[in-house]
Amino acid sequence: MPELPEVETTLKGIEKIILNKKIHSFVSREKKLRWLIPANINKLVKGNKINNAFRRGKYIIFQLDKCALIIHLGMSGKLRVFNKKVSPKKHEHWDLNFSDNWTLRYTDIRKFGVLDLTTKNPLKHRLLKDLGPEPLGNNFNGLYLFKKSRKKTVAVKQFIMNAKIVVGVGNIYANEALFKAGIRPTKQAGKVSKNQFEVLALKIVDVLNEAIAEGGTTLKDYSNAEEAPGYFKKKLEVYGRGKLECFTCKKKLKEIRLGNRSTIYCANCQS
Ligand code: ZN
């Protein structure tokens, strides 16, 4: 599943090609992804320029002259730029055609992605308005997590994966950051100390930044939806390593389900 680093990498990859380009047309070969694709997109975007492209959580937003497009890659979505002459293949559901030779094409095998349009401030859109701060932004730190978590009995792992608390901390990153911070995933969020949250916030930032840095070189791998980015294979300390030895203490890692997500930790190193 595309997580924040893959979305960031996707955005960085396409923005240099699409920014300030004039849109010739929008063509959809599918009525519905996760939700219906608005039928009036072509009418509204035609002739507009893409003035800005940015990420909020795992959403990509294109600010055009008169409206904004809101895109989410869902479980298996990919956004890539093609020469217009390349005909669409199976699972390639929509194209944003520019007035030159290029088209931005959306592929999604599982069709769980989102494409919506708004003529208002996209950050006030129903999908974006309740999102918590960006983990790589200025409003995210240990003190913020500490304050938000007081009296919360939810497990700290589920707490940091809640997009209303902080966006973009997917399952893999939550597992890894908690291991690096020495905090057990099942610990009640309200019982995590300020110092522990300070370490955890730094580790969350670290794992995301590392993945983004790797992302630049693994975008090719990522274009194969079945394959995890190279980052995952190389650097994971706990995720996908249930019952294997902890790299730090050599004891066996535990694997449990928490909120129905695979959760791996070292009972010796994390408390
Ligand atoms: Zn250990």
CSV table of C-alpha atoms and ligand atoms in Angstrom, one decimal:
chain,number,residue,atom,x,y,z
A,1,MET,CA,0.0,0.0,0.0
A,2,PRO,CA,1.4,3.4,-0.9
A,3,GLU,CA,2.3,5.1,2.4
A,4,LEU,CA,3.4,8.7,3.0
A,5,PRO,CA,7.0,8.3,1.7
A,6,GLU,CA,5.7,6.7,-1.5
A,7,VAL,CA,3.1,9.4,-2.0
A,8,GLU,CA,5.8,12.0,-1.4
A,9,THR,CA,8.1,10.3,-3.8
A,10,THR,CA,5.3,10.1,-6.4
A,11,LEU,CA,4.6,13.8,-6.0
A,12,LYS,CA,8.3,14.8,-6.3
A,13,GLY,CA,8.5,12.6,-9.4
A,14,ILE,CA,5.6,14.1,-11.3
A,15,GLU,CA,5.5,17.7,-10.1
A,16,LYS,CA,8.4,18.9,-12.2
A,17,ILE,CA,6.7,17.6,-15.3
A,18,ILE,CA,3.1,18.8,-14.6
A,19,LEU,CA,3.5,22.1,-12.8
A,20,ASN,CA,2.4,25.1,-14.8
A,21,LYS,CA,1.1,22.9,-17.6
A,22,LYS,CA,-2.2,23.7,-19.2
A,23,ILE,CA,-4.7,20.9,-19.1
A,24,HIS,CA,-6.2,19.9,-22.5
A,25,SER,CA,-8.7,17.3,-21.2
A,26,PHE,CA,-9.6,14.8,-18.6
A,27,VAL,CA,-10.5,11.3,-19.7
A,28,SER,CA,-11.9,8.6,-17.5
A,29,ARG,CA,-12.4,5.0,-18.5
A,30,GLU,CA,-14.0,4.1,-15.2
A,31,LYS,CA,-17.0,5.6,-13.4
A,32,LYS,CA,-16.1,4.7,-10.0
A,33,LEU,CA,-12.9,4.0,-7.9
A,34,ARG,CA,-13.5,4.0,-4.2
A,35,TRP,CA,-16.2,6.5,-4.9
A,36,LEU,CA,-17.8,7.9,-8.1
A,37,ILE,CA,-15.4,10.1,-10.1
A,38,PRO,CA,-17.2,13.4,-10.5
A,39,ALA,CA,-18.8,13.5,-14.0
A,40,ASN,CA,-18.0,17.2,-14.5
A,41,ILE,CA,-14.2,17.0,-14.1
A,42,ASN,CA,-13.4,17.5,-17.8
A,43,LYS,CA,-15.6,20.5,-18.0
A,44,LEU,CA,-14.1,22.1,-14.9
A,45,VAL,CA,-10.4,21.4,-15.5
A,46,LYS,CA,-10.1,22.0,-19.3
A,47,GLY,CA,-7.9,25.0,-20.0
A,48,ASN,CA,-6.8,25.3,-16.4
A,49,LYS,CA,-3.1,25.3,-15.4
A,50,ILE,CA,-1.7,23.3,-12.5
A,51,ASN,CA,-0.4,26.1,-10.3
A,52,ASN,CA,0.6,24.0,-7.3
A,53,ALA,CA,0.9,20.3,-6.4
A,54,PHE,CA,1.3,19.3,-2.8
A,55,ARG,CA,0.7,16.5,-0.3
A,56,ARG,CA,-1.5,16.5,2.8
A,57,GLY,CA,-1.3,13.2,4.6
A,58,LYS,CA,-1.6,10.6,1.9
A,59,TYR,CA,-3.6,12.9,-0.4
A,60,ILE,CA,-2.1,14.6,-3.4
A,61,ILE,CA,-3.7,17.9,-4.2
A,62,PHE,CA,-3.4,19.8,-7.5
A,63,GLN,CA,-4.4,23.4,-7.3
A,64,LEU,CA,-5.7,24.6,-10.6
A,65,ASP,CA,-6.9,28.1,-11.7
A,66,LYS,CA,-10.5,27.5,-10.8
A,67,CYS,CA,-10.6,24.3,-8.8
A,68,ALA,CA,-8.5,21.7,-7.0
A,69,LEU,CA,-8.2,17.9,-7.7
A,70,ILE,CA,-7.8,15.7,-4.7
A,71,ILE,CA,-6.2,12.3,-5.3
A,72,HIS,CA,-5.6,9.3,-3.0
A,73,LEU,CA,-3.7,6.2,-4.2
A,74,GLY,CA,-5.8,3.8,-2.1
A,75,MET,CA,-4.3,0.4,-1.8
A,76,SER,CA,-2.6,0.0,-5.2
A,77,GLY,CA,-2.8,3.3,-7.1
A,78,LYS,CA,0.0,4.8,-9.1
A,79,LEU,CA,0.3,8.1,-10.9
A,80,ARG,CA,2.7,8.2,-13.8
A,81,VAL,CA,3.5,10.5,-16.7
A,82,PHE,CA,3.4,9.1,-20.2
A,83,ASN,CA,3.7,10.4,-23.7
A,84,LYS,CA,0.2,10.8,-25.0
A,85,LYS,CA,0.9,8.3,-27.8
A,86,VAL,CA,1.2,5.4,-25.4
A,87,SER,CA,-2.3,3.8,-25.3
A,88,PRO,CA,-3.8,3.0,-21.9
A,89,LYS,CA,-3.6,-0.5,-20.7
A,90,LYS,CA,-5.9,-2.5,-18.4
A,91,HIS,CA,-6.3,-0.9,-14.9
A,92,GLU,CA,-5.3,2.5,-16.2
A,93,HIS,CA,-8.4,4.3,-15.2
A,94,TRP,CA,-8.0,8.0,-16.0
A,95,ASP,CA,-5.7,10.5,-17.8
A,96,LEU,CA,-5.1,14.1,-17.3
A,97,ASN,CA,-4.0,15.3,-20.8
A,98,PHE,CA,-1.8,18.3,-21.1
A,99,SER,CA,-1.6,20.7,-24.1
A,100,ASP,CA,1.8,19.3,-25.0
A,101,ASN,CA,2.8,15.7,-25.5
A,102,TRP,CA,2.3,14.5,-21.9
A,103,THR,CA,-0.5,12.8,-20.0
A,104,LEU,CA,-0.7,12.0,-16.3
A,105,ARG,CA,-2.2,8.5,-16.0
A,106,TYR,CA,-3.7,6.8,-13.0
A,107,THR,CA,-3.4,3.1,-12.6
A,108,ASP,CA,-5.1,1.1,-9.8
A,109,ILE,CA,-5.6,-2.6,-9.8
A,110,ARG,CA,-7.8,-2.7,-6.7
A,111,LYS,CA,-9.7,0.5,-7.5
A,112,PHE,CA,-9.7,1.7,-4.0
A,113,GLY,CA,-8.2,5.1,-4.8
A,114,VAL,CA,-10.0,8.5,-4.8
A,115,LEU,CA,-10.4,11.3,-7.3
A,116,ASP,CA,-12.5,14.3,-6.3
A,117,LEU,CA,-12.7,17.9,-7.2
A,118,THR,CA,-13.5,21.0,-5.3
A,119,THR,CA,-14.0,24.6,-6.2
A,120,LYS,CA,-13.4,25.6,-2.6
A,121,ASN,CA,-10.3,25.5,-0.4
A,122,PRO,CA,-9.2,21.8,-0.8
A,123,LEU,CA,-7.9,21.8,2.8
A,124,LYS,CA,-11.5,22.3,4.0
A,125,HIS,CA,-12.7,19.3,2.0
A,126,ARG,CA,-14.4,16.6,4.0
A,127,LEU,CA,-11.5,14.2,3.4
A,128,LEU,CA,-8.9,16.6,4.6
A,129,LYS,CA,-10.4,18.9,7.2
A,130,ASP,CA,-10.0,16.6,10.2
A,131,LEU,CA,-6.5,15.4,9.5
A,132,GLY,CA,-3.9,15.8,12.2
A,133,PRO,CA,-0.6,17.6,11.7
A,134,GLU,CA,2.1,16.4,9.2
A,135,PRO,CA,4.7,14.3,10.9
A,136,LEU,CA,7.4,16.2,9.0
A,137,GLY,CA,5.9,19.6,9.6
A,138,ASN,CA,6.5,22.1,12.4
A,139,ASN,CA,3.5,21.3,14.5
A,140,PHE,CA,4.5,17.7,15.2
A,141,ASN,CA,6.7,16.8,18.2
A,142,GLY,CA,6.8,14.8,21.4
A,143,LEU,CA,5.0,17.4,23.5
A,144,TYR,CA,2.1,17.5,21.1
A,145,LEU,CA,1.7,13.7,21.3
A,146,PHE,CA,2.1,13.8,25.0
A,147,LYS,CA,-0.7,16.4,25.4
A,148,LYS,CA,-3.0,14.6,23.0
A,149,SER,CA,-2.6,11.3,24.7
A,150,ARG,CA,-3.4,12.1,28.3
A,151,LYS,CA,-6.0,9.8,29.7
A,152,LYS,CA,-6.2,7.8,26.5
A,153,THR,CA,-6.4,4.0,27.0
A,154,VAL,CA,-5.9,3.1,23.4
A,155,ALA,CA,-2.6,1.3,22.6
A,156,VAL,CA,0.2,3.8,21.6
A,157,LYS,CA,0.6,2.1,18.2
A,158,GLN,CA,-3.0,2.7,17.3
A,159,PHE,CA,-2.8,6.2,18.7
A,160,ILE,CA,0.1,7.2,16.4
A,161,MET,CA,-1.6,5.5,13.4
A,162,ASN,CA,-4.8,7.6,13.9
A,163,ALA,CA,-4.7,10.2,11.1
A,164,LYS,CA,-6.7,12.6,13.3
A,165,ILE,CA,-3.7,12.6,15.7
A,166,VAL,CA,-0.9,12.6,13.1
A,167,VAL,CA,-1.1,11.8,9.4
A,168,GLY,CA,0.9,9.3,7.4
A,169,VAL,CA,2.2,6.9,10.1
A,170,GLY,CA,1.4,3.6,8.4
A,171,ASN,CA,1.7,0.2,10.0
A,172,ILE,CA,5.2,-0.5,8.9
A,173,TYR,CA,6.5,2.9,10.2
A,174,ALA,CA,4.6,2.6,13.5
A,175,ASN,CA,6.2,-0.8,14.1
A,176,GLU,CA,9.7,0.5,13.3
A,177,ALA,CA,9.5,3.8,15.2
A,178,LEU,CA,8.2,2.1,18.3
A,179,PHE,CA,11.0,-0.4,18.2
A,180,LYS,CA,13.6,2.3,17.7
A,181,ALA,CA,12.0,4.2,20.6
A,182,GLY,CA,11.9,1.2,22.9
A,183,ILE,CA,8.2,1.5,23.5
A,184,ARG,CA,5.9,-1.5,23.5
A,185,PRO,CA,3.1,-1.1,20.9
A,186,THR,CA,0.4,-2.3,23.3
A,187,LYS,CA,1.2,0.3,26.0
A,188,GLN,CA,-1.7,2.6,26.7
A,189,ALA,CA,-1.0,6.0,25.0
A,190,GLY,CA,-1.9,7.8,28.2
A,191,LYS,CA,0.8,6.0,30.1
A,192,VAL,CA,3.6,6.9,27.7
A,193,SER,CA,5.8,9.5,29.3
A,194,LYS,CA,6.7,12.9,27.9
A,195,ASN,CA,10.3,11.8,27.4
A,196,GLN,CA,9.2,8.6,25.6
A,197,PHE,CA,7.0,10.6,23.3
A,198,GLU,CA,9.9,12.9,22.6
A,199,VAL,CA,12.0,10.0,21.5
A,200,LEU,CA,9.1,8.4,19.6
A,201,ALA,CA,8.4,11.6,17.6
A,202,LEU,CA,12.0,11.8,16.5
A,203,LYS,CA,12.0,8.2,15.5
A,204,ILE,CA,8.8,8.6,13.5
A,205,VAL,CA,10.4,11.5,11.6
A,206,ASP,CA,13.6,9.4,11.1
A,207,VAL,CA,11.9,6.4,9.6
A,208,LEU,CA,9.7,8.6,7.3
A,209,ASN,CA,12.7,10.7,6.1
A,210,GLU,CA,14.8,7.6,5.5
A,211,ALA,CA,12.0,6.1,3.5
A,212,ILE,CA,11.6,9.3,1.5
A,213,ALA,CA,15.3,9.4,0.8
A,214,GLU,CA,15.3,5.8,-0.4
A,215,GLY,CA,12.0,6.4,-2.3
A,216,GLY,CA,13.8,8.5,-4.9
A,217,THR,CA,15.8,5.5,-5.9
A,218,THR,CA,13.1,2.9,-5.5
A,219,LEU,CA,10.3,4.6,-7.5
A,220,LYS,CA,11.0,2.1,-10.3
A,221,ASP,CA,10.4,-0.8,-8.0
A,222,TYR,CA,7.4,0.9,-6.7
A,223,SER,CA,5.9,1.2,-10.1
A,224,ASN,CA,5.3,-2.5,-9.7
A,225,ALA,CA,2.4,-2.6,-7.3
A,226,GLU,CA,3.1,-6.1,-6.2
A,227,GLU,CA,6.5,-5.3,-5.0
A,228,ALA,CA,7.4,-3.4,-1.9
A,229,PRO,CA,9.9,-0.5,-2.2
A,230,GLY,CA,13.5,-1.4,-1.7
A,231,TYR,CA,13.5,0.4,1.6
A,232,PHE,CA,11.3,-2.2,3.1
A,233,LYS,CA,13.6,-5.0,2.2
A,234,LYS,CA,16.8,-3.5,3.4
A,235,LYS,CA,16.1,-1.6,6.6
A,236,LEU,CA,13.2,-3.0,8.5
A,237,GLU,CA,14.1,-4.1,12.0
A,238,VAL,CA,10.8,-5.6,13.2
A,239,TYR,CA,8.1,-5.4,10.5
A,240,GLY,CA,7.8,-8.7,8.7
A,241,ARG,CA,10.3,-10.3,11.2
A,242,GLY,CA,7.9,-11.9,13.6
A,243,LYS,CA,9.5,-14.9,15.5
A,244,LEU,CA,12.9,-14.0,14.1
A,245,GLU,CA,15.8,-12.7,16.3
A,246,CYS,CA,15.8,-9.2,17.6
A,247,PHE,CA,18.8,-7.4,16.0
A,248,THR,CA,19.6,-5.8,19.3
A,249,CYS,CA,19.3,-8.5,22.0
A,250,LYS,CA,18.9,-11.7,19.9
A,251,LYS,CA,15.7,-12.8,21.6
A,252,LYS,CA,12.7,-13.9,19.5
A,253,LEU,CA,10.4,-11.0,18.3
A,254,LYS,CA,6.8,-11.3,19.2
A,255,GLU,CA,4.0,-11.0,16.6
A,256,ILE,CA,0.5,-10.1,17.6
A,257,ARG,CA,-2.6,-8.5,16.0
A,258,LEU,CA,-3.4,-5.1,17.3
A,259,GLY,CA,-6.4,-3.3,15.8
A,260,ASN,CA,-6.3,-6.1,13.3
A,261,ARG,CA,-2.8,-5.0,12.1
A,262,SER,CA,0.3,-7.0,12.2
A,263,THR,CA,2.3,-5.8,15.2
A,264,ILE,CA,5.9,-7.0,15.9
A,265,TYR,CA,8.0,-6.1,18.9
A,266,CYS,CA,10.7,-7.2,21.2
A,267,ALA,CA,9.4,-8.0,24.7
A,268,ASN,CA,13.0,-7.5,26.0
A,269,CYS,CA,13.9,-4.2,24.3
A,270,GLN,CA,10.4,-2.5,24.3
A,271,SER,CA,8.5,-1.7,27.5
B,1,ZN,ZN,15.4,-7.1,21.6
